[in-house]
Tab-separated table of C-alpha atoms in Angstrom:
chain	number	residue	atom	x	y	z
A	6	UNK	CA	-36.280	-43.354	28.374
A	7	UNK	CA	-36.278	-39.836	29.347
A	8	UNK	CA	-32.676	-39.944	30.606
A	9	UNK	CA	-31.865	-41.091	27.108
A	10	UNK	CA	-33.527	-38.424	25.531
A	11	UNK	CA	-31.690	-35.886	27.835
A	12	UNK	CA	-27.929	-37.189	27.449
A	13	UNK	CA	-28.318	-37.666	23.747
A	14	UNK	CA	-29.815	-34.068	23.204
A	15	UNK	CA	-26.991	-33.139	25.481
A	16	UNK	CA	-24.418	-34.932	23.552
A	17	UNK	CA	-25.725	-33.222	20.136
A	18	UNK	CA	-25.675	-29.794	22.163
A	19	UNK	CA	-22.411	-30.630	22.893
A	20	UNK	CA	-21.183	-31.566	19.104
A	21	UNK	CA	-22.858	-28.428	17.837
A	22	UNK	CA	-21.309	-25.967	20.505
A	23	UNK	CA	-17.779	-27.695	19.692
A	24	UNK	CA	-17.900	-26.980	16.019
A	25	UNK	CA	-19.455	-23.448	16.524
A	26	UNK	CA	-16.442	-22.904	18.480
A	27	UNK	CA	-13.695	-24.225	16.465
A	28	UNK	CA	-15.579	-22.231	13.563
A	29	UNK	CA	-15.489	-19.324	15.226
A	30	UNK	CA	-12.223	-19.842	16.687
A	31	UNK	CA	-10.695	-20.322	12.928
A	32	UNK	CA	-12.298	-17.042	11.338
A	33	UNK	CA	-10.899	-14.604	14.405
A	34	UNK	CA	-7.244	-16.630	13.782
A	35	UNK	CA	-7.896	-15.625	10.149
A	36	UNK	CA	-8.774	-12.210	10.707
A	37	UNK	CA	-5.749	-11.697	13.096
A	38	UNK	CA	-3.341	-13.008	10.579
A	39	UNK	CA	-5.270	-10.802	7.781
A	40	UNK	CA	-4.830	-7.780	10.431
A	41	UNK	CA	-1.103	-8.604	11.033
A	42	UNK	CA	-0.354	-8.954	7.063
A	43	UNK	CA	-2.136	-5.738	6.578
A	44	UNK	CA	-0.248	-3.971	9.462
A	45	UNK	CA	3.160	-5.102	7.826
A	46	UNK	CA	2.331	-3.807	4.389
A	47	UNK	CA	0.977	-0.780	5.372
A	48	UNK	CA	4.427	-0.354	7.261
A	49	UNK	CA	6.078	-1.598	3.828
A	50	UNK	CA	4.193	1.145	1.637
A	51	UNK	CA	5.265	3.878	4.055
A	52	UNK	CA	9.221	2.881	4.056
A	53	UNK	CA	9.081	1.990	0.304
A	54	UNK	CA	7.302	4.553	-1.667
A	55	UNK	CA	7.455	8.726	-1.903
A	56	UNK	CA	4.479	10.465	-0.605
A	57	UNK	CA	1.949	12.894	-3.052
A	58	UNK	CA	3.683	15.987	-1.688
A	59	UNK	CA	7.461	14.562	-1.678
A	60	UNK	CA	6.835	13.751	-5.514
A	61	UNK	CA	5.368	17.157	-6.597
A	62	UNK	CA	8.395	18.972	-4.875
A	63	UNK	CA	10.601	16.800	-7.176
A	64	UNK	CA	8.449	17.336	-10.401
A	65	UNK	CA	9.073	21.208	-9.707
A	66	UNK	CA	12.613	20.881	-8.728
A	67	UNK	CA	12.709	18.734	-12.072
A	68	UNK	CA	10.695	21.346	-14.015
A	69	UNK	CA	13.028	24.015	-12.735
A	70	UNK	CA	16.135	22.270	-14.332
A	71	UNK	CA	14.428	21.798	-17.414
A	72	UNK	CA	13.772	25.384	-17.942
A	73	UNK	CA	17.304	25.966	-16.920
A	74	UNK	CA	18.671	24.386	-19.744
A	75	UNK	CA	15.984	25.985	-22.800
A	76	UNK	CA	17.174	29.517	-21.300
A	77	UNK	CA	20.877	28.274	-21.780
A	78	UNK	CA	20.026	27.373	-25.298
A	79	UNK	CA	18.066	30.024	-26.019
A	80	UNK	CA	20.889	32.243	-24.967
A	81	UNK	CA	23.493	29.954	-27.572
A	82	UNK	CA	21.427	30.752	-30.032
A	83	UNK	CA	20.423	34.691	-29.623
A	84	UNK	CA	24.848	34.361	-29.723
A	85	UNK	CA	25.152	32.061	-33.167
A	86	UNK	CA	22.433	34.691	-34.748
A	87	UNK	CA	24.133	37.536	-34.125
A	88	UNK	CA	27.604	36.346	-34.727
A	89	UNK	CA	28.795	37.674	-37.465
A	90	UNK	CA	30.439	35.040	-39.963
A	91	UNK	CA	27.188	33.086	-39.819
């Protein structure tokens, strides 16, 4: 009877250590993929969209053409008031 005991306590040792494994098993495959997908967008982001410093240099360089063009009207119109057949 104590043999019994032993092999079936082993066998239930056994069951538990063989799910614990495949559990544990399954998160870290999860986690890798997780890792991997996260990797590959980070790489995606970088390729894809304009960094905070490459985006202020074109607000500026945008800016600067705007201001361009009210000093060229401004000018056309210090000329149409002073022309003299208004």
């Amino acid at each position: 009877m104590d043999g019994t005991v032993l092999y079936i306590g082993g066998a239930i040792a056994t069951a538990f250590g063989t799910v614990a494994w495949w559990a544990v098993r399954s998160v870290h495959a999860r986690q890798n993929d997780f890792e991997k997908d996260l990797a590959a967008y980070k790489l995606h982001v970088a390729e894809t969209y304009v960094t905070s410093n490459e985006l202020g240099k074109a607000i500026d360089a945008f800016n600067r053409s705007i201001d361009a063009v009210f000093a060229k009207l401004e000018r056309i119109e210090g000329k149409l008031d002073t022309k003299a057949d208004k």
